[in-house]
Coordinates of N, CA, C and O in Angstrom, one line a residue:
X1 N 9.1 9.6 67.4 CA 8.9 9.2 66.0 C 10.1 8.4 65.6 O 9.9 7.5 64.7
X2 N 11.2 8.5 66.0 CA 12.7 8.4 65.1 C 12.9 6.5 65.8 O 13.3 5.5 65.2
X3 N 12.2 6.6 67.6 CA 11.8 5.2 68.0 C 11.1 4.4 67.1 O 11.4 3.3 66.7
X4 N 10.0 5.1 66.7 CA 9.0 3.9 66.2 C 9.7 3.9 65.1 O 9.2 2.9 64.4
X5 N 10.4 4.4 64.4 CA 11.0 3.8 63.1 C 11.7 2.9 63.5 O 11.1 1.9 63.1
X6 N 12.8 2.5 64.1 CA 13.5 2.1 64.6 C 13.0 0.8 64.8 O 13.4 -0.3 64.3
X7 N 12.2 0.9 65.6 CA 11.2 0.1 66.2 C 10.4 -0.9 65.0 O 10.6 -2.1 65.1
X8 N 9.6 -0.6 64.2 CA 9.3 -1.1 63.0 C 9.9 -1.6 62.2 O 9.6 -2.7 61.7
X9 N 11.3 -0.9 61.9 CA 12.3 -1.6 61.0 C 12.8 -2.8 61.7 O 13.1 -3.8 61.0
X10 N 12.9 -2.8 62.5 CA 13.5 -3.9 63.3 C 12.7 -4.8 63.4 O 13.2 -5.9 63.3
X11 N 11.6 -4.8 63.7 CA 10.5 -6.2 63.6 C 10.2 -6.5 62.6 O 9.5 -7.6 62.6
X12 N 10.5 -5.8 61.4 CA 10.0 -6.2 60.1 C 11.4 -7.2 59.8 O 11.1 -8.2 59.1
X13 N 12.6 -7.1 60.3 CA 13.3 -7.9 59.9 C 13.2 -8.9 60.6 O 13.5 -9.9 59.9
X14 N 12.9 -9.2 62.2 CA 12.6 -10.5 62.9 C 11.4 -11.0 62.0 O 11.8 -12.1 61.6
X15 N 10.6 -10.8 61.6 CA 9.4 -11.3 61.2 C 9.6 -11.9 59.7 O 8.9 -12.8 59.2
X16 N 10.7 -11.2 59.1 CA 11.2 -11.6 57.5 C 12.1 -12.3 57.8 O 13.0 -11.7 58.3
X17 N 12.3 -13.4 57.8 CA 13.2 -14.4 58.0 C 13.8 -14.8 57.0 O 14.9 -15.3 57.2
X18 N 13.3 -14.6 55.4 CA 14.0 -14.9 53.9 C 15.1 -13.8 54.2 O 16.3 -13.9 53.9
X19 N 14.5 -12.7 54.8 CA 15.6 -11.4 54.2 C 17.0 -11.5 54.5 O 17.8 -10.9 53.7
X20 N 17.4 -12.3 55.8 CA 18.2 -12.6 56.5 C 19.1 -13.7 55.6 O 20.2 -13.5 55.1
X21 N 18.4 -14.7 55.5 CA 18.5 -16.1 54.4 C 19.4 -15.3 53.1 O 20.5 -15.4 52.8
X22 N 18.3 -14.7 52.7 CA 18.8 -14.4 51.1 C 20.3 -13.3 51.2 O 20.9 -13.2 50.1
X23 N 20.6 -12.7 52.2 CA 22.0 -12.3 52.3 C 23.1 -13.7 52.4 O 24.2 -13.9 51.8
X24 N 22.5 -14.5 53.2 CA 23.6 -15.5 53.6 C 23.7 -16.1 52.3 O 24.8 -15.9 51.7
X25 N 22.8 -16.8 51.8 CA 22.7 -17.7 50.8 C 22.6 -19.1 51.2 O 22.9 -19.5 52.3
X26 N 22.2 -19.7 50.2 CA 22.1 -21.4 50.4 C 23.1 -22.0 49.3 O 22.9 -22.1 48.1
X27 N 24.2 -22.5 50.3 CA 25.1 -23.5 49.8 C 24.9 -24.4 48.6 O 25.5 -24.6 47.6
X28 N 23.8 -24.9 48.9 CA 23.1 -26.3 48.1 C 22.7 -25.4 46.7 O 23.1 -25.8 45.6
X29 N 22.0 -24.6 46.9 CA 21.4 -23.7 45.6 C 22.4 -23.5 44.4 O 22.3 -23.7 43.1
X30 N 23.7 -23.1 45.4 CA 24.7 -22.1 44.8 C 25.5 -23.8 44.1 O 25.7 -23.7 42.9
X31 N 25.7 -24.6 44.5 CA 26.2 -25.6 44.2 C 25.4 -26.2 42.6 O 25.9 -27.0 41.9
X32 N 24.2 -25.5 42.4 CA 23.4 -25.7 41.2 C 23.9 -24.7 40.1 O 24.0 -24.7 38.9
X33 N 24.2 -24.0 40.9 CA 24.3 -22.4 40.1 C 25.7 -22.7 39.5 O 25.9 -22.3 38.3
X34 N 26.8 -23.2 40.0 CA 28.1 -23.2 39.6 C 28.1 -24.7 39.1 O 28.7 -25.6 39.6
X35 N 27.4 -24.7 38.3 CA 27.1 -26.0 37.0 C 27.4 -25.1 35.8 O 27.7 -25.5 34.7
X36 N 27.3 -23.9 36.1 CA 27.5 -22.8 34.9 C 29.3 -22.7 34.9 O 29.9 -22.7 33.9
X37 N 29.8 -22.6 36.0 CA 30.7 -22.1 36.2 C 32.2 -23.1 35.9 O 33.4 -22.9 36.0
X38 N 31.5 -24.3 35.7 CA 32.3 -25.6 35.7 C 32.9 -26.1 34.6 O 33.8 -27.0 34.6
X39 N 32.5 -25.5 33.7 CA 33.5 -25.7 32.6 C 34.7 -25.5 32.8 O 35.6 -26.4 32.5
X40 N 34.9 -24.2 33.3 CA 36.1 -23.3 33.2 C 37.1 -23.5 34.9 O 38.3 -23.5 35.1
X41 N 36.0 -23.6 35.8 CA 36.8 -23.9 37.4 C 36.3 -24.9 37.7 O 35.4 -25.6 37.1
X42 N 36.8 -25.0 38.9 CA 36.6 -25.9 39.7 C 37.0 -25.3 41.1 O 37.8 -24.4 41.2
X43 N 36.4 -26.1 42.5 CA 35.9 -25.4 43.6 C 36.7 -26.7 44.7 O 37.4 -26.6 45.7
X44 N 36.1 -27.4 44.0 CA 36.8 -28.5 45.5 C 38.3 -28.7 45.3 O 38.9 -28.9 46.4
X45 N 39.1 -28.8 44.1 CA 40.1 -28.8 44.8 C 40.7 -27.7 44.0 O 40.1 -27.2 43.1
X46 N 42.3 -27.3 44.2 CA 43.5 -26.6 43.9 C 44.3 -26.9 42.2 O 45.4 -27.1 41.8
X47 N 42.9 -26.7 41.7 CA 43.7 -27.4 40.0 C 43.1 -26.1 39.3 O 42.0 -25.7 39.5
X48 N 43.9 -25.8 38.7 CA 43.4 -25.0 37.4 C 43.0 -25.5 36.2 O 43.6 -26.5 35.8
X49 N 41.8 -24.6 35.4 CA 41.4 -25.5 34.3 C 41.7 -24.5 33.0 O 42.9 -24.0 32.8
X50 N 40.6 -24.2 32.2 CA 40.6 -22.7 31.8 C 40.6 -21.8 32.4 O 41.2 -20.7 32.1
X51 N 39.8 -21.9 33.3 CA 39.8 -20.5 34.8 C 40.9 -21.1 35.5 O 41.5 -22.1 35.1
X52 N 41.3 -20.5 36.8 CA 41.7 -20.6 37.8 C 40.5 -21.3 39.0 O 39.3 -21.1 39.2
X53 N 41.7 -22.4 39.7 CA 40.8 -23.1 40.8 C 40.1 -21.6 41.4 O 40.5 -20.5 41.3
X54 N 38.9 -22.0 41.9 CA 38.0 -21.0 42.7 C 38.5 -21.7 44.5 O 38.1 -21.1 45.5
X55 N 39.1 -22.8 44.6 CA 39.0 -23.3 45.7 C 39.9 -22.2 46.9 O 41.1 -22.1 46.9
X56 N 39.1 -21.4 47.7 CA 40.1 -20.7 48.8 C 39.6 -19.1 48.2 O 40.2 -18.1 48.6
X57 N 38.8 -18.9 47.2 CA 39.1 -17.4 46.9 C 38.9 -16.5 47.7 O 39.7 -15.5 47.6
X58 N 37.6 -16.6 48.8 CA 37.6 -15.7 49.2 C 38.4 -15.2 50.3 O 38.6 -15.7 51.4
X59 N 39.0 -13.8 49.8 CA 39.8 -13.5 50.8 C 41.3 -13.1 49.6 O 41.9 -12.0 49.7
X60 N 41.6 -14.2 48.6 CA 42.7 -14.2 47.4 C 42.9 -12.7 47.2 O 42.1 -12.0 47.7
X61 N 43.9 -12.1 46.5 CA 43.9 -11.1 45.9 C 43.8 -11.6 44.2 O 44.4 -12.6 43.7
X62 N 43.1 -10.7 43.7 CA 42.5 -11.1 41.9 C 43.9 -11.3 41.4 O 44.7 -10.9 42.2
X63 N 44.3 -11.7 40.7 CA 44.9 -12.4 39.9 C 46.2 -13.4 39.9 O 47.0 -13.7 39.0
X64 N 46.2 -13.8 41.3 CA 46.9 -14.2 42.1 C 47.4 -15.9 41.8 O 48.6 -16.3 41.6
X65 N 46.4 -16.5 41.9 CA 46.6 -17.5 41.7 C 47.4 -18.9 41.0 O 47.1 -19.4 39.9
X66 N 48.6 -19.5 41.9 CA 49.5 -20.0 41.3 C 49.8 -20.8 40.1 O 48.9 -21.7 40.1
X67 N 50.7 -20.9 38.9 CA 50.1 -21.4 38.0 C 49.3 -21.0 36.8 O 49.5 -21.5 35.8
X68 N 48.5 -20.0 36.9 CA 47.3 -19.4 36.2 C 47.9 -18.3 35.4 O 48.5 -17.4 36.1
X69 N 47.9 -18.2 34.1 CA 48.3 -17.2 33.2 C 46.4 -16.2 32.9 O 45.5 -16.5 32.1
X70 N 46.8 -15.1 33.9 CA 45.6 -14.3 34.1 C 46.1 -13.1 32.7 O 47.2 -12.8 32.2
X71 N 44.8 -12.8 32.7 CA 44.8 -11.1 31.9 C 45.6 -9.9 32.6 O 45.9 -9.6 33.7
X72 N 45.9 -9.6 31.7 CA 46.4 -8.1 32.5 C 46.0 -7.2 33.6 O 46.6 -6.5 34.5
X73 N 44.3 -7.4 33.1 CA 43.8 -6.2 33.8 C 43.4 -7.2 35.0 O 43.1 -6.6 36.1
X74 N 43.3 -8.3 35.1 CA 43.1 -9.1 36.5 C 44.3 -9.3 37.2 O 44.1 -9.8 38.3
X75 N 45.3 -9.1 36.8 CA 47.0 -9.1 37.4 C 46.6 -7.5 38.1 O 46.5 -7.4 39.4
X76 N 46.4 -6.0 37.0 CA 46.5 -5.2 37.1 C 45.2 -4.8 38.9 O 45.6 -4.3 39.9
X77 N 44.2 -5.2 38.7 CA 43.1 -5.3 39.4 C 43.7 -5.7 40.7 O 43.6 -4.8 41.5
X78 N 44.6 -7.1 41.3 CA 44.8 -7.3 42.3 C 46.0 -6.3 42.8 O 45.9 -5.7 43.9
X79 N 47.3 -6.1 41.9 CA 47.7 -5.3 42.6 C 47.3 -3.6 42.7 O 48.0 -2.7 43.2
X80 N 46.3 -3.3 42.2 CA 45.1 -1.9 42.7 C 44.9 -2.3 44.4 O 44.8 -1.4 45.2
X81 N 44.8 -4.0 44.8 CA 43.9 -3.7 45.6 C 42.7 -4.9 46.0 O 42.2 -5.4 47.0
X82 N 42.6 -4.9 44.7 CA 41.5 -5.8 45.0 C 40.9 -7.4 44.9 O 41.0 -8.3 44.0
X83 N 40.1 -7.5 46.1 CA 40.5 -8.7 47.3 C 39.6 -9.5 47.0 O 38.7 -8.7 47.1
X84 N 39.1 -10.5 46.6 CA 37.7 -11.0 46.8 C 37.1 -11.2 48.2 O 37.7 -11.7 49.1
X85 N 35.9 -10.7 48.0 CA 34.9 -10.5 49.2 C 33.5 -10.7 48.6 O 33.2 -10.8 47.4
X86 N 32.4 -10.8 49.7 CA 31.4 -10.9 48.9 C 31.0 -9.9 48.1 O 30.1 -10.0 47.3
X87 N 31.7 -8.7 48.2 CA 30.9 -7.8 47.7 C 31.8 -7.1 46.1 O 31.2 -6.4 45.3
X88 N 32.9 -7.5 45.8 CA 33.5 -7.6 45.1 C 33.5 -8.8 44.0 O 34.1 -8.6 42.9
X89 N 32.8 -9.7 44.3 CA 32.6 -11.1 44.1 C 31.0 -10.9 43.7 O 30.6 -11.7 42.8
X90 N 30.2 -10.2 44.1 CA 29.0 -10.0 43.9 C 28.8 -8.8 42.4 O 27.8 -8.5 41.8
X91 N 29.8 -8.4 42.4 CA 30.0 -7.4 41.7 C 29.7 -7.7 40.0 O 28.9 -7.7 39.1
X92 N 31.5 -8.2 40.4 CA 32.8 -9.1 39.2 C 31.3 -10.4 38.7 O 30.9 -10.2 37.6
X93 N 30.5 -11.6 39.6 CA 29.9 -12.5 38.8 C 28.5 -11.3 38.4 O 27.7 -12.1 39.0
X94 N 28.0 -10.7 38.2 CA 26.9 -9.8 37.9 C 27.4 -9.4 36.6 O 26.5 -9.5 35.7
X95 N 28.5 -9.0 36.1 CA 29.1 -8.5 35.0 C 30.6 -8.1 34.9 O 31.1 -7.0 35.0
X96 N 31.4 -9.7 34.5 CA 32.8 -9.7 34.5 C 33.3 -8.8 33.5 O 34.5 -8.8 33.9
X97 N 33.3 -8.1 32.5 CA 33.6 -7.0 32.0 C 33.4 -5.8 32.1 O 34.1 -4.9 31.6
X98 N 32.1 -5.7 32.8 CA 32.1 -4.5 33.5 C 33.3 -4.0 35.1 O 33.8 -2.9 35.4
X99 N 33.4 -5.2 35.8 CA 34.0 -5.1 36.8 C 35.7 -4.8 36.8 O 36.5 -4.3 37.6
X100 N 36.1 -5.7 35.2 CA 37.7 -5.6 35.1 C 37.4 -5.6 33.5 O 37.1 -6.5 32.8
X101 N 37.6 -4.2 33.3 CA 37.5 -4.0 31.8 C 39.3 -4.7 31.5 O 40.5 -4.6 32.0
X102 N 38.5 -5.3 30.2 CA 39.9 -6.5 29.8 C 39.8 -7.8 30.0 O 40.4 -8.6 29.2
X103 N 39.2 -8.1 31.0 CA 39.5 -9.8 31.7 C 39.0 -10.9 30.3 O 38.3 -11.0 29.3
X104 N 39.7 -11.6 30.9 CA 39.2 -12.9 29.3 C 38.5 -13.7 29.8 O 38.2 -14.6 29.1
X105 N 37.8 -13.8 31.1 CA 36.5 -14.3 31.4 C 35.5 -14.1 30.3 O 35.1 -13.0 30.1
X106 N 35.2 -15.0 29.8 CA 34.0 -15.1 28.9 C 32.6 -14.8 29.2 O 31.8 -14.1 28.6
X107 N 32.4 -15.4 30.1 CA 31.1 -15.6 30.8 C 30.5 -14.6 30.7 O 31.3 -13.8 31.0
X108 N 29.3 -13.9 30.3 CA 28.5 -13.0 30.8 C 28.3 -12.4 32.1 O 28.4 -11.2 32.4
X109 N 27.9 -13.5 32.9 CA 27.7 -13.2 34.4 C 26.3 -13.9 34.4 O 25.6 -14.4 33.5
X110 N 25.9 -13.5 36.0 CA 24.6 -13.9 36.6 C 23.9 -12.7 36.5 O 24.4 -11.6 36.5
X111 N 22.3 -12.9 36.5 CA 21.9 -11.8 36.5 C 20.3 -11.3 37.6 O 19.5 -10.3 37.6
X112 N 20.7 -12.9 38.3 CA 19.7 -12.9 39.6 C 20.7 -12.5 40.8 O 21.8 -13.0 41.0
X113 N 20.1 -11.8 41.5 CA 21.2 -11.8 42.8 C 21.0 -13.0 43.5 O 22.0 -13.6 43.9
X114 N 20.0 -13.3 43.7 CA 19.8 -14.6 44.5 C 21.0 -15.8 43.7 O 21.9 -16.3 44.3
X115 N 20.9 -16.1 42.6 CA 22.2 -16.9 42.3 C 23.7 -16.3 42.6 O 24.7 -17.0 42.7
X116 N 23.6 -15.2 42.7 CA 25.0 -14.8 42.8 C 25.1 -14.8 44.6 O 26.1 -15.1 45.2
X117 N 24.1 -14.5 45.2 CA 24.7 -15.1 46.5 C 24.6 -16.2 46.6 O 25.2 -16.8 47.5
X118 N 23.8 -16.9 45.8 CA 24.1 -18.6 46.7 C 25.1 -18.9 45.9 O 25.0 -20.1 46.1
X119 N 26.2 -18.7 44.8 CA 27.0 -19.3 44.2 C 28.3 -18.7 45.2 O 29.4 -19.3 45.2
X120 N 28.0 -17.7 45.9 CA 29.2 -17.3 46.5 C 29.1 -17.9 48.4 O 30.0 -18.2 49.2
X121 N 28.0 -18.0 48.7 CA 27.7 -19.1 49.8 C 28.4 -20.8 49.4 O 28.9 -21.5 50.3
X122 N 28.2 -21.1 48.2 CA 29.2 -22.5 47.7 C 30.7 -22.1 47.6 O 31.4 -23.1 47.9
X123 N 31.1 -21.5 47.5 CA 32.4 -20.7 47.2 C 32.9 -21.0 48.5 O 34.0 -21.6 48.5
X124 N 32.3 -20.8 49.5 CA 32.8 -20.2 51.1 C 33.0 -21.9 51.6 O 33.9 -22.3 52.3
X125 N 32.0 -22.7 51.2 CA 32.1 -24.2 51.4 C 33.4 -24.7 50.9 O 33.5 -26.0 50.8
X126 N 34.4 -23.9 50.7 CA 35.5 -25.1 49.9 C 37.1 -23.5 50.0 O 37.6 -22.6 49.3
X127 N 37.2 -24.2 51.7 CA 38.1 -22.8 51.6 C 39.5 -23.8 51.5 O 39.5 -25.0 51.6
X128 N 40.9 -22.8 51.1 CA 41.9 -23.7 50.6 C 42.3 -24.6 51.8 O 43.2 -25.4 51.7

């Protein structure tokens, strides 16, 4: 029995080929999506605007970035620990004050996951 589960789950995901897709994300999508995000960053190069450059984040520790007069609790947040990854990153753009109560990110957030992975699939396109 515990085979054919096994067994089923597993072909269900050869056979689903979005499922696979929509973890990764599409670069090009997410490049639409961070039309939102452009006011405040920017991605291709190492400049700060209102936000902090996004260019190199993944991997940064939060409040890190040279230059950038962050919030407290985004100063406070990296030295806790915390790293950007997708899953942290998937978190924080879903609801930036839920994730770092305090931050002066304005933004609301995203509230499709599908934009929030393909905006973090664009992200990954523009490492420092």
């Amino acid at each position: 029995m515990r085979i054919a589960v096994v067994a089923l789950s597993f072909s269900a995901l050869l056979l689903c080929p979005v499922a696979g897709h929509a973890q990764e994300g599409d670069a090009e999508a997410g490049a639409t999506v961070f039309k939102k995000c452009a006011t405040c960053h920017v991605v291709d190069k190492d400049q700060n605007k209102v936000g902090p450059s996004l260019q190199g984040i993944i991997g940064r520790t939060a409040g890190t970035h040279a230059d950038f007069k962050y919030s407290q609790a985004m100063v406070d947040a990296g030295k806790g620990g915390l790293v950007w990854d997708d899953a942290a990153l998937h978190e924080y753009l879903r609801n930036p004050k839920a994730k770092i109560k305090g931050t002066k990110m304005v933004f609301p957030g995203l509230k499709k996951d599908e934009e929030i992975v393909n905006v973090i699939a664009y992200l990954k396109q523009h490492p420092k």
